[in-house]
PDB file of C-alpha atoms in Angstrom:
ATOM      1  CA  UNK C  14      13.991  -7.117  12.456  1.00 86.00           C
ATOM      2  CA  UNK C  15      16.093  -5.923   9.516  1.00 90.00           C
ATOM      3  CA  UNK C  16      19.174  -5.642  11.730  1.00 87.00           C
ATOM      4  CA  UNK C  17      19.019  -9.398  12.333  1.00 88.00           C
ATOM      5  CA  UNK C  18      19.540 -10.201   8.649  1.00 88.00           C
ATOM      6  CA  UNK C  19      23.213 -10.955   7.989  1.00 83.00           C
ATOM      7  CA  UNK C  20      24.824  -8.745   5.297  1.00 87.00           C
ATOM      8  CA  UNK C  21      23.511  -6.328   2.643  1.00 93.00           C
ATOM      9  CA  UNK C  22      23.406  -3.205   4.788  1.00 93.00           C
ATOM     10  CA  UNK C  23      22.699  -1.025   1.750  1.00 94.00           C
ATOM     11  CA  UNK C  24      19.715  -3.166   0.764  1.00 95.00           C
ATOM     12  CA  UNK C  25      18.316  -3.010   4.295  1.00 95.00           C
ATOM     13  CA  UNK C  26      18.711   0.774   4.358  1.00 95.00           C
ATOM     14  CA  UNK C  27      16.909   1.040   1.026  1.00 96.00           C
ATOM     15  CA  UNK C  28      13.922  -0.949   2.288  1.00 96.00           C
ATOM     16  CA  UNK C  29      13.741   1.002   5.535  1.00 96.00           C
ATOM     17  CA  UNK C  30      13.726   4.256   3.546  1.00 95.00           C
ATOM     18  CA  UNK C  31      10.944   2.871   1.355  1.00 95.00           C
ATOM     19  CA  UNK C  32       8.902   2.211   4.484  1.00 95.00           C
ATOM     20  CA  UNK C  33       9.611   5.689   5.816  1.00 95.00           C
ATOM     21  CA  UNK C  34       8.355   7.200   2.566  1.00 94.00           C
ATOM     22  CA  UNK C  35       4.920   5.692   3.288  1.00 93.00           C
ATOM     23  CA  UNK C  36       4.686   4.349  -0.256  1.00 89.00           C
ATOM     24  CA  UNK C  37       1.145   3.137  -0.958  1.00 90.00           C
ATOM     25  CA  UNK C  38       2.028   0.697  -3.747  1.00 92.00           C
ATOM     26  CA  UNK C  39       5.075  -0.367  -5.696  1.00 92.00           C
ATOM     27  CA  UNK C  40       6.956  -2.808  -7.901  1.00 94.00           C
ATOM     28  CA  UNK C  41      10.457  -4.010  -7.054  1.00 96.00           C
ATOM     29  CA  UNK C  42      12.994  -6.297  -8.678  1.00 96.00           C
ATOM     30  CA  UNK C  43      15.218  -8.033  -6.120  1.00 97.00           C
ATOM     31  CA  UNK C  44      18.090  -9.673  -7.985  1.00 96.00           C
ATOM     32  CA  UNK C  45      21.168 -11.674  -7.085  1.00 94.00           C
ATOM     33  CA  UNK C  46      22.728 -15.143  -7.199  1.00 90.00           C
ATOM     34  CA  UNK C  47      21.469 -16.464  -3.846  1.00 91.00           C
ATOM     35  CA  UNK C  48      17.828 -17.477  -4.415  1.00 89.00           C
ATOM     36  CA  UNK C  49      17.181 -18.226  -0.749  1.00 90.00           C
ATOM     37  CA  UNK C  50      18.549 -14.846   0.318  1.00 93.00           C
ATOM     38  CA  UNK C  51      16.350 -13.096  -2.261  1.00 95.00           C
ATOM     39  CA  UNK C  52      13.336 -14.785  -0.693  1.00 94.00           C
ATOM     40  CA  UNK C  53      14.524 -13.872   2.796  1.00 93.00           C
ATOM     41  CA  UNK C  54      14.594 -10.198   1.828  1.00 96.00           C
ATOM     42  CA  UNK C  55      11.248 -10.424   0.042  1.00 97.00           C
ATOM     43  CA  UNK C  56       9.603 -11.910   3.139  1.00 96.00           C
ATOM     44  CA  UNK C  57      11.313  -9.373   5.397  1.00 96.00           C
ATOM     45  CA  UNK C  58       9.871  -6.515   3.360  1.00 97.00           C
ATOM     46  CA  UNK C  59       6.477  -8.244   3.237  1.00 96.00           C
ATOM     47  CA  UNK C  60       6.515  -8.533   7.030  1.00 96.00           C
ATOM     48  CA  UNK C  61       7.456  -4.870   7.421  1.00 96.00           C
ATOM     49  CA  UNK C  62       4.587  -3.853   5.122  1.00 96.00           C
ATOM     50  CA  UNK C  63       2.069  -5.745   7.259  1.00 95.00           C
ATOM     51  CA  UNK C  64       3.576  -5.770  10.771  1.00 94.00           C
ATOM     52  CA  UNK C  65       1.195  -4.784  13.568  1.00 91.00           C
ATOM     53  CA  UNK C  66       3.852  -3.597  16.037  1.00 93.00           C
ATOM     54  CA  UNK C  67       6.985  -2.141  14.452  1.00 91.00           C
ATOM     55  CA  UNK C  68       7.276   1.091  12.469  1.00 91.00           C
ATOM     56  CA  UNK C  69       9.540   1.042   9.392  1.00 93.00           C
ATOM     57  CA  UNK C  70      10.573  -2.486  10.380  1.00 94.00           C
ATOM     58  CA  UNK C  71       9.054  -5.822  11.416  1.00 95.00           C
ATOM     59  CA  UNK C  72       8.845  -7.296  14.902  1.00 94.00           C
ATOM     60  CA  UNK C  73       8.872 -10.966  13.878  1.00 92.00           C
ATOM     61  CA  UNK C  74       6.559 -11.971  16.726  1.00 94.00           C
ATOM     62  CA  UNK C  75       3.134 -10.487  15.962  1.00 94.00           C
ATOM     63  CA  UNK C  76       0.439 -12.638  14.370  1.00 94.00           C
ATOM     64  CA  UNK C  77       1.007 -11.048  10.969  1.00 94.00           C
ATOM     65  CA  UNK C  78       4.786 -11.648  11.000  1.00 94.00           C
ATOM     66  CA  UNK C  79       4.357 -15.237  12.160  1.00 95.00           C
ATOM     67  CA  UNK C  80       1.882 -15.979   9.366  1.00 94.00           C
ATOM     68  CA  UNK C  81       4.210 -14.338   6.841  1.00 94.00           C
ATOM     69  CA  UNK C  82       7.020 -16.630   7.993  1.00 93.00           C
ATOM     70  CA  UNK C  83       4.777 -19.681   7.645  1.00 94.00           C
ATOM     71  CA  UNK C  84       3.507 -18.402   4.258  1.00 94.00           C
ATOM     72  CA  UNK C  85      -0.095 -18.529   5.499  1.00 94.00           C
ATOM     73  CA  UNK C  86      -0.857 -14.792   5.585  1.00 94.00           C
ATOM     74  CA  UNK C  87      -4.062 -13.973   3.727  1.00 92.00           C
ATOM     75  CA  UNK C  88      -2.481 -11.110   1.792  1.00 94.00           C
ATOM     76  CA  UNK C  89       0.703 -12.893   0.718  1.00 95.00           C
ATOM     77  CA  UNK C  90       0.759 -14.534  -2.713  1.00 94.00           C
ATOM     78  CA  UNK C  91       3.823 -16.421  -3.987  1.00 95.00           C
ATOM     79  CA  UNK C  92       4.145 -17.605  -7.567  1.00 94.00           C
ATOM     80  CA  UNK C  93       6.949 -19.756  -8.900  1.00 90.00           C
ATOM     81  CA  UNK C  94       7.687 -22.071 -11.792  1.00 87.00           C
ATOM     82  CA  UNK C  95      11.157 -23.434 -12.498  1.00 77.00           C
ATOM     83  CA  UNK C  96      10.491 -22.929 -16.218  1.00 79.00           C
ATOM     84  CA  UNK C  97       9.020 -19.451 -15.848  1.00 85.00           C
ATOM     85  CA  UNK C  98       5.626 -18.322 -14.544  1.00 90.00           C
ATOM     86  CA  UNK C  99       2.935 -19.004 -17.140  1.00 91.00           C
ATOM     87  CA  UNK C 100       0.260 -16.720 -18.568  1.00 91.00           C
ATOM     88  CA  UNK C 101      -2.486 -18.574 -16.660  1.00 92.00           C
ATOM     89  CA  UNK C 102      -0.798 -17.763 -13.362  1.00 92.00           C
ATOM     90  CA  UNK C 103      -0.514 -14.100 -14.355  1.00 91.00           C
ATOM     91  CA  UNK C 104      -4.250 -14.138 -15.047  1.00 91.00           C
ATOM     92  CA  UNK C 105      -4.764 -15.588 -11.589  1.00 91.00           C
ATOM     93  CA  UNK C 106      -2.801 -12.680 -10.147  1.00 90.00           C
ATOM     94  CA  UNK C 107      -4.927 -10.251 -12.171  1.00 89.00           C
ATOM     95  CA  UNK C 108      -8.063 -11.762 -10.666  1.00 90.00           C
ATOM     96  CA  UNK C 109      -6.587 -11.532  -7.176  1.00 88.00           C
ATOM     97  CA  UNK C 110      -5.717  -7.876  -7.784  1.00 87.00           C
ATOM     98  CA  UNK C 111      -9.320  -7.177  -8.754  1.00 86.00           C
ATOM     99  CA  UNK C 112     -10.601  -8.439  -5.401  1.00 87.00           C
ATOM    100  CA  UNK C 113     -10.412  -6.827  -1.980  1.00 84.00           C
ATOM    101  CA  UNK C 114      -7.620  -7.422   0.515  1.00 85.00           C
ATOM    102  CA  UNK C 115      -8.400 -10.338   2.827  1.00 85.00           C
ATOM    103  CA  UNK C 116      -7.073  -8.562   5.898  1.00 84.00           C
ATOM    104  CA  UNK C 117      -7.702  -4.940   5.002  1.00 82.00           C
ATOM    105  CA  UNK C 118      -4.049  -3.949   4.608  1.00 89.00           C
ATOM    106  CA  UNK C 119      -1.219  -4.178   2.105  1.00 94.00           C
ATOM    107  CA  UNK C 120      -1.058  -7.128  -0.270  1.00 95.00           C
ATOM    108  CA  UNK C 121       2.248  -8.584  -1.382  1.00 96.00           C
ATOM    109  CA  UNK C 122       2.758 -10.574  -4.569  1.00 96.00           C
ATOM    110  CA  UNK C 123       6.127 -12.350  -4.787  1.00 97.00           C
ATOM    111  CA  UNK C 124       7.052 -13.742  -8.209  1.00 96.00           C
ATOM    112  CA  UNK C 125      10.142 -15.932  -8.443  1.00 94.00           C
ATOM    113  CA  UNK C 126      12.521 -16.412 -11.392  1.00 91.00           C
ATOM    114  CA  UNK C 127      10.960 -13.635 -13.461  1.00 92.00           C
ATOM    115  CA  UNK C 128      13.927 -13.719 -15.829  1.00 90.00           C
ATOM    116  CA  UNK C 129      12.543 -17.061 -17.071  1.00 87.00           C
ATOM    117  CA  UNK C 130       9.108 -15.695 -17.968  1.00 88.00           C
ATOM    118  CA  UNK C 131       8.058 -15.890 -21.599  1.00 87.00           C
ATOM    119  CA  UNK C 132       7.146 -12.689 -23.409  1.00 87.00           C
ATOM    120  CA  UNK C 133       3.393 -13.398 -23.332  1.00 89.00           C
ATOM    121  CA  UNK C 134       3.337 -13.778 -19.548  1.00 89.00           C
ATOM    122  CA  UNK C 135       5.675 -10.814 -19.054  1.00 88.00           C
ATOM    123  CA  UNK C 136       3.447  -8.563 -21.156  1.00 89.00           C
ATOM    124  CA  UNK C 137       0.401  -9.618 -19.129  1.00 88.00           C
ATOM    125  CA  UNK C 138       2.263  -8.836 -15.911  1.00 90.00           C
ATOM    126  CA  UNK C 139       3.235  -5.449 -17.305  1.00 88.00           C
ATOM    127  CA  UNK C 140      -0.399  -4.339 -17.407  1.00 82.00           C
ATOM    128  CA  UNK C 141      -0.687  -4.845 -13.639  1.00 86.00           C
ATOM    129  CA  UNK C 142       2.540  -3.220 -12.547  1.00 87.00           C
ATOM    130  CA  UNK C 143       2.110  -0.121 -14.709  1.00 81.00           C
ATOM    131  CA  UNK C 144      -0.391   1.278 -12.234  1.00 81.00           C
ATOM    132  CA  UNK C 145      -0.654  -0.968  -9.161  1.00 83.00           C
ATOM    133  CA  UNK C 146      -3.758  -0.628  -7.028  1.00 86.00           C
ATOM    134  CA  UNK C 147      -3.355   1.134  -3.709  1.00 90.00           C
ATOM    135  CA  UNK C 148      -1.906  -1.303  -1.156  1.00 92.00           C
ATOM    136  CA  UNK C 149      -0.522  -3.709  -3.790  1.00 94.00           C
ATOM    137  CA  UNK C 150       3.203  -4.452  -3.775  1.00 96.00           C
ATOM    138  CA  UNK C 151       4.876  -6.637  -6.394  1.00 96.00           C
ATOM    139  CA  UNK C 152       8.275  -8.124  -5.523  1.00 97.00           C
ATOM    140  CA  UNK C 153       9.899  -9.782  -8.530  1.00 96.00           C
ATOM    141  CA  UNK C 154      12.842 -12.085  -7.796  1.00 96.00           C
ATOM    142  CA  UNK C 155      15.508 -12.806 -10.396  1.00 94.00           C
ATOM    143  CA  UNK C 156      19.047 -14.158 -10.643  1.00 89.00           C
ATOM    144  CA  UNK C 157      19.893 -11.562 -13.273  1.00 89.00           C
ATOM    145  CA  UNK C 158      18.405  -8.596 -15.106  1.00 89.00           C
ATOM    146  CA  UNK C 159      17.678 -10.406 -18.355  1.00 87.00           C
ATOM    147  CA  UNK C 160      14.072  -9.234 -18.038  1.00 88.00           C
ATOM    148  CA  UNK C 161      11.666  -7.565 -20.472  1.00 85.00           C
ATOM    149  CA  UNK C 162      12.822  -3.908 -20.650  1.00 87.00           C
ATOM    150  CA  UNK C 163       9.296  -2.559 -20.217  1.00 85.00           C
ATOM    151  CA  UNK C 164       9.003  -4.398 -16.878  1.00 89.00           C
ATOM    152  CA  UNK C 165      12.378  -3.083 -15.748  1.00 89.00           C
ATOM    153  CA  UNK C 166      11.330   0.455 -16.634  1.00 88.00           C
ATOM    154  CA  UNK C 167       8.427   0.243 -14.183  1.00 89.00           C
ATOM    155  CA  UNK C 168      10.264  -1.268 -11.238  1.00 92.00           C
ATOM    156  CA  UNK C 169      12.799  -0.252  -8.629  1.00 94.00           C
ATOM    157  CA  UNK C 170      15.924  -2.407  -8.479  1.00 93.00           C
ATOM    158  CA  UNK C 171      17.518  -3.861  -5.382  1.00 96.00           C
ATOM    159  CA  UNK C 172      20.679  -5.926  -5.713  1.00 96.00           C
ATOM    160  CA  UNK C 173      21.030  -8.552  -2.994  1.00 95.00           C
ATOM    161  CA  UNK C 174      24.682  -9.515  -2.713  1.00 94.00           C
ATOM    162  CA  UNK C 175      25.824 -12.946  -1.643  1.00 92.00           C
ATOM    163  CA  UNK C 176      27.034 -13.096   1.932  1.00 93.00           C
ATOM    164  CA  UNK C 177      30.787 -13.407   2.388  1.00 94.00           C
ATOM    165  CA  UNK C 178      32.603 -16.227   4.158  1.00 95.00           C
ATOM    166  CA  UNK C 179      33.404 -13.835   6.987  1.00 95.00           C
ATOM    167  CA  UNK C 180      29.760 -12.786   7.388  1.00 92.00           C
ATOM    168  CA  UNK C 181      28.698 -16.426   7.497  1.00 93.00           C
ATOM    169  CA  UNK C 182      31.465 -17.356   9.937  1.00 94.00           C
ATOM    170  CA  UNK C 183      33.204 -20.022   7.828  1.00 96.00           C
ATOM    171  CA  UNK C 184      36.543 -20.476   6.104  1.00 96.00           C
ATOM    172  CA  UNK C 185      36.964 -19.657   2.426  1.00 96.00           C
ATOM    173  CA  UNK C 186      37.339 -23.379   1.720  1.00 96.00           C
ATOM    174  CA  UNK C 187      33.988 -24.147   3.381  1.00 97.00           C
ATOM    175  CA  UNK C 188      32.408 -21.195   1.581  1.00 96.00           C
ATOM    176  CA  UNK C 189      33.630 -22.455  -1.805  1.00 95.00           C
ATOM    177  CA  UNK C 190      32.384 -25.986  -1.089  1.00 96.00           C
ATOM    178  CA  UNK C 191      28.812 -24.632  -0.967  1.00 96.00           C
ATOM    179  CA  UNK C 192      29.377 -22.068  -3.736  1.00 93.00           C
ATOM    180  CA  UNK C 193      28.570 -19.361  -1.202  1.00 93.00           C
ATOM    181  CA  UNK C 194      24.968 -20.494  -0.659  1.00 92.00           C
ATOM    182  CA  UNK C 195      24.162 -18.935   2.696  1.00 91.00           C
ATOM    183  CA  UNK C 196      21.269 -21.172   3.700  1.00 91.00           C
ATOM    184  CA  UNK C 197      23.274 -24.338   3.052  1.00 94.00           C
ATOM    185  CA  UNK C 198      26.301 -22.964   4.904  1.00 95.00           C
ATOM    186  CA  UNK C 199      24.237 -22.044   7.949  1.00 93.00           C
ATOM    187  CA  UNK C 200      22.688 -25.520   7.896  1.00 95.00           C
ATOM    188  CA  UNK C 201      26.091 -27.156   7.574  1.00 97.00           C
ATOM    189  CA  UNK C 202      27.423 -25.243  10.594  1.00 95.00           C
ATOM    190  CA  UNK C 203      24.884 -27.034  12.765  1.00 95.00           C
ATOM    191  CA  UNK C 204      25.924 -30.528  11.654  1.00 94.00           C
ATOM    192  CA  UNK C 205      29.602 -30.866  12.538  1.00 90.00           C
ATOM    193  CA  UNK C 206      30.200 -32.739   9.264  1.00 96.00           C
ATOM    194  CA  UNK C 207      33.837 -32.976   8.119  1.00 96.00           C
ATOM    195  CA  UNK C 208      33.931 -31.714   4.531  1.00 96.00           C
ATOM    196  CA  UNK C 209      37.369 -33.259   3.994  1.00 94.00           C
ATOM    197  CA  UNK C 210      35.996 -36.797   4.264  1.00 95.00           C
ATOM    198  CA  UNK C 211      35.001 -37.773   0.731  1.00 94.00           C
ATOM    199  CA  UNK C 212      32.224 -39.851  -0.797  1.00 97.00           C
ATOM    200  CA  UNK C 213      32.654 -42.150  -3.850  1.00 97.00           C
ATOM    201  CA  UNK C 214      31.406 -40.879  -7.196  1.00 96.00           C
ATOM    202  CA  UNK C 215      29.879 -44.244  -8.102  1.00 95.00           C
ATOM    203  CA  UNK C 216      27.366 -43.820  -5.262  1.00 97.00           C
ATOM    204  CA  UNK C 217      25.949 -40.602  -6.743  1.00 97.00           C
ATOM    205  CA  UNK C 218      22.633 -42.254  -7.635  1.00 96.00           C
ATOM    206  CA  UNK C 219      21.990 -43.370  -4.057  1.00 97.00           C
ATOM    207  CA  UNK C 220      22.942 -39.972  -2.660  1.00 97.00           C
ATOM    208  CA  UNK C 221      20.533 -38.210  -5.014  1.00 97.00           C
ATOM    209  CA  UNK C 222      17.704 -40.628  -4.196  1.00 97.00           C
ATOM    210  CA  UNK C 223      18.282 -40.105  -0.471  1.00 97.00           C
ATOM    211  CA  UNK C 224      18.224 -36.350  -0.947  1.00 97.00           C
ATOM    212  CA  UNK C 225      15.000 -36.458  -2.950  1.00 95.00           C
ATOM    213  CA  UNK C 226      13.393 -38.586  -0.242  1.00 95.00           C
ATOM    214  CA  UNK C 227      14.742 -36.378   2.547  1.00 96.00           C
ATOM    215  CA  UNK C 228      16.109 -33.035   1.239  1.00 94.00           C
ATOM    216  CA  UNK C 229      18.322 -32.106   4.185  1.00 96.00           C
ATOM    217  CA  UNK C 230      21.814 -30.617   4.235  1.00 97.00           C
ATOM    218  CA  UNK C 231      23.459 -33.913   5.221  1.00 97.00           C
ATOM    219  CA  UNK C 232      22.232 -35.609   2.042  1.00 97.00           C
ATOM    220  CA  UNK C 233      23.068 -32.544  -0.050  1.00 97.00           C
ATOM    221  CA  UNK C 234      26.654 -32.601   1.207  1.00 97.00           C
ATOM    222  CA  UNK C 235      27.018 -36.237   0.133  1.00 97.00           C
ATOM    223  CA  UNK C 236      25.965 -35.251  -3.401  1.00 97.00           C
ATOM    224  CA  UNK C 237      28.530 -32.448  -3.454  1.00 97.00           C
ATOM    225  CA  UNK C 238      31.273 -34.757  -2.156  1.00 97.00           C
ATOM    226  CA  UNK C 239      30.432 -37.379  -4.759  1.00 97.00           C
ATOM    227  CA  UNK C 240      30.564 -34.801  -7.563  1.00 96.00           C
ATOM    228  CA  UNK C 241      33.921 -33.591  -6.293  1.00 96.00           C
ATOM    229  CA  UNK C 242      35.235 -37.154  -6.205  1.00 96.00           C
ATOM    230  CA  UNK C 243      34.224 -37.606  -9.850  1.00 94.00           C
ATOM    231  CA  UNK C 244      35.893 -34.342 -10.804  1.00 92.00           C
ATOM    232  CA  UNK C 245      39.201 -35.122  -9.077  1.00 93.00           C
ATOM    233  CA  UNK C 246      39.208 -38.687 -10.484  1.00 93.00           C
ATOM    234  CA  UNK C 247      38.021 -37.800 -13.997  1.00 89.00           C
ATOM    235  CA  UNK C 248      41.372 -38.424 -15.720  1.00 88.00           C
ATOM    236  CA  UNK C 249      41.383 -42.018 -14.490  1.00 92.00           C
ATOM    237  CA  UNK C 250      37.742 -42.822 -15.333  1.00 91.00           C
ATOM    238  CA  UNK C 251      37.066 -44.597 -18.633  1.00 92.00           C
ATOM    239  CA  UNK C 252      34.329 -43.606 -21.060  1.00 90.00           C
ATOM    240  CA  UNK C 253      31.988 -46.415 -20.023  1.00 92.00           C
ATOM    241  CA  UNK C 254      32.147 -45.403 -16.353  1.00 93.00           C
ATOM    242  CA  UNK C 255      31.559 -41.763 -17.307  1.00 92.00           C
ATOM    243  CA  UNK C 256      28.400 -42.746 -19.154  1.00 93.00           C
ATOM    244  CA  UNK C 257      27.363 -44.891 -16.207  1.00 95.00           C
ATOM    245  CA  UNK C 258      27.884 -41.898 -13.896  1.00 94.00           C
ATOM    246  CA  UNK C 259      25.646 -39.757 -16.118  1.00 92.00           C
ATOM    247  CA  UNK C 260      22.976 -42.477 -16.247  1.00 95.00           C
ATOM    248  CA  UNK C 261      23.039 -42.874 -12.463  1.00 96.00           C
ATOM    249  CA  UNK C 262      22.315 -39.159 -12.145  1.00 94.00           C
ATOM    250  CA  UNK C 263      19.549 -39.323 -14.749  1.00 93.00           C
ATOM    251  CA  UNK C 264      17.687 -42.264 -13.182  1.00 95.00           C
ATOM    252  CA  UNK C 265      18.056 -40.833  -9.678  1.00 95.00           C
ATOM    253  CA  UNK C 266      16.746 -37.314 -10.420  1.00 93.00           C
ATOM    254  CA  UNK C 267      13.559 -38.758 -11.943  1.00 91.00           C
ATOM    255  CA  UNK C 268      13.409 -36.036 -14.600  1.00 86.00           C
ATOM    256  CA  UNK C 269      13.768 -33.270 -12.005  1.00 88.00           C
ATOM    257  CA  UNK C 270      15.347 -30.662 -14.273  1.00 85.00           C
ATOM    258  CA  UNK C 271      15.895 -28.141 -11.499  1.00 86.00           C
ATOM    259  CA  UNK C 272      18.040 -30.575  -9.503  1.00 92.00           C
ATOM    260  CA  UNK C 273      19.771 -31.723 -12.710  1.00 90.00           C
ATOM    261  CA  UNK C 274      20.711 -28.147 -13.518  1.00 88.00           C
ATOM    262  CA  UNK C 275      21.901 -27.575  -9.962  1.00 91.00           C
ATOM    263  CA  UNK C 276      24.163 -30.631 -10.188  1.00 92.00           C
ATOM    264  CA  UNK C 277      25.615 -29.456 -13.490  1.00 89.00           C
ATOM    265  CA  UNK C 278      26.051 -25.936 -12.145  1.00 89.00           C
ATOM    266  CA  UNK C 279      28.075 -27.310  -9.217  1.00 93.00           C
ATOM    267  CA  UNK C 280      30.352 -29.173 -11.598  1.00 89.00           C
ATOM    268  CA  UNK C 281      30.858 -26.029 -13.687  1.00 86.00           C
ATOM    269  CA  UNK C 282      32.193 -24.206 -10.637  1.00 88.00           C
ATOM    270  CA  UNK C 283      34.884 -26.852 -10.154  1.00 87.00           C
ATOM    271  CA  UNK C 284      36.448 -26.203 -13.558  1.00 82.00           C
ATOM    272  CA  UNK C 285      39.018 -23.426 -13.935  1.00 73.00           C
ATOM    273  CA  UNK C 286      39.385 -23.518 -17.724  1.00 65.00           C
ATOM    274  CA  UNK C 287      37.135 -20.707 -19.005  1.00 62.00           C
ATOM    275  CA  UNK C 288      36.687 -22.134 -22.505  1.00 64.00           C
ATOM    276  CA  UNK C 289      35.694 -25.511 -21.083  1.00 66.00           C
ATOM    277  CA  UNK C 290      33.278 -23.918 -18.617  1.00 69.00           C
ATOM    278  CA  UNK C 291      31.668 -21.901 -21.403  1.00 73.00           C
ATOM    279  CA  UNK C 292      30.886 -25.082 -23.345  1.00 72.00           C
ATOM    280  CA  UNK C 293      29.512 -26.793 -20.250  1.00 75.00           C
ATOM    281  CA  UNK C 294      27.301 -23.833 -19.351  1.00 74.00           C
ATOM    282  CA  UNK C 295      25.801 -23.955 -22.842  1.00 76.00           C
ATOM    283  CA  UNK C 296      24.865 -27.614 -22.319  1.00 73.00           C
ATOM    284  CA  UNK C 297      23.660 -26.958 -18.754  1.00 74.00           C
ATOM    285  CA  UNK C 298      21.325 -24.178 -19.888  1.00 75.00           C
ATOM    286  CA  UNK C 299      19.663 -26.536 -22.358  1.00 74.00           C
ATOM    287  CA  UNK C 300      18.394 -28.673 -19.456  1.00 74.00           C
ATOM    288  CA  UNK C 301      15.447 -26.317 -18.882  1.00 73.00           C
ATOM    289  CA  UNK C 302      14.362 -26.837 -22.495  1.00 74.00           C
ATOM    290  CA  UNK C 303      12.089 -29.697 -23.633  1.00 76.00           C
ATOM    291  CA  UNK C 304      14.973 -31.864 -24.805  1.00 78.00           C
ATOM    292  CA  UNK C 305      16.214 -35.341 -23.900  1.00 87.00           C
ATOM    293  CA  UNK C 306      17.591 -34.999 -20.357  1.00 86.00           C
ATOM    294  CA  UNK C 307      19.432 -38.321 -20.408  1.00 89.00           C
ATOM    295  CA  UNK C 308      21.324 -37.357 -23.561  1.00 88.00           C
ATOM    296  CA  UNK C 309      22.165 -33.896 -22.215  1.00 87.00           C
ATOM    297  CA  UNK C 310      23.595 -35.323 -18.997  1.00 87.00           C
ATOM    298  CA  UNK C 311      25.732 -37.759 -20.999  1.00 89.00           C
ATOM    299  CA  UNK C 312      27.037 -34.934 -23.184  1.00 84.00           C
ATOM    300  CA  UNK C 313      27.722 -32.769 -20.143  1.00 83.00           C
ATOM    301  CA  UNK C 314      29.620 -35.454 -18.212  1.00 87.00           C
ATOM    302  CA  UNK C 315      31.552 -36.468 -21.310  1.00 83.00           C
ATOM    303  CA  UNK C 316      32.703 -32.837 -21.720  1.00 80.00           C
ATOM    304  CA  UNK C 317      34.365 -32.931 -18.277  1.00 79.00           C
ATOM    305  CA  UNK C 318      37.929 -34.134 -18.783  1.00 71.00           C
TER     306      UNK C 318
END
């Protein structure tokens, strides 16, 4: 039920009012910094639109809600691409829209990272959301509103705020360690791990490899600790060891640009000098481009001093 979602009371009220209005179709842009929380709200609304038991809410226990949670519902479509959804995938959505609902009810299309879509794909999407078919709901997820203006003009906006340390039941220090990422914080609370016990920066490659093999919160914490160790020790690390640190990251991520960008983003949050952060963010944002990842990581790490 909506009341069970921690935080964002205004957002929950908005969605409940949308349900009460008996809207027959719609396009929404859910935006905010916490990607996992955006998805949580998108699935909550999808469940409410298809729930068999609850009115203006979702029960969480009916067959429809359970299949929504497991992402196996016949009328739920999720599209994502770390570099932006492509035109071919938009055409796939268009074909799906032209067919009948599998289960005879509302259909929900969730598109992630729409701010990364290229103009061609965005224009193709625009044709569908201008006049959605009855029963079709498009939920577009984005970190920011740097989206094609014509798409924004045809959607309703819902800002999903990051949950506070108090709402998540942790100290401000713990909250900052995870950059406020609610899902990671909730996972950490179940582990009993001591965040004050560090991990050596020269083991970063092994920590990343372990995380890629088993992406759990324990392995993620070791990566964070290792990055923090590098940051606090940076003034005493010579240039050769800095380059070695960057290479260890590069070989461990196996060209995974999403994880590479996440690692660089974490490092950016450790730096308090605005001018320095601005330069690092510029380099970090280039990671998603078709450029030499190894070189970018070396430049990024070398800029941290």
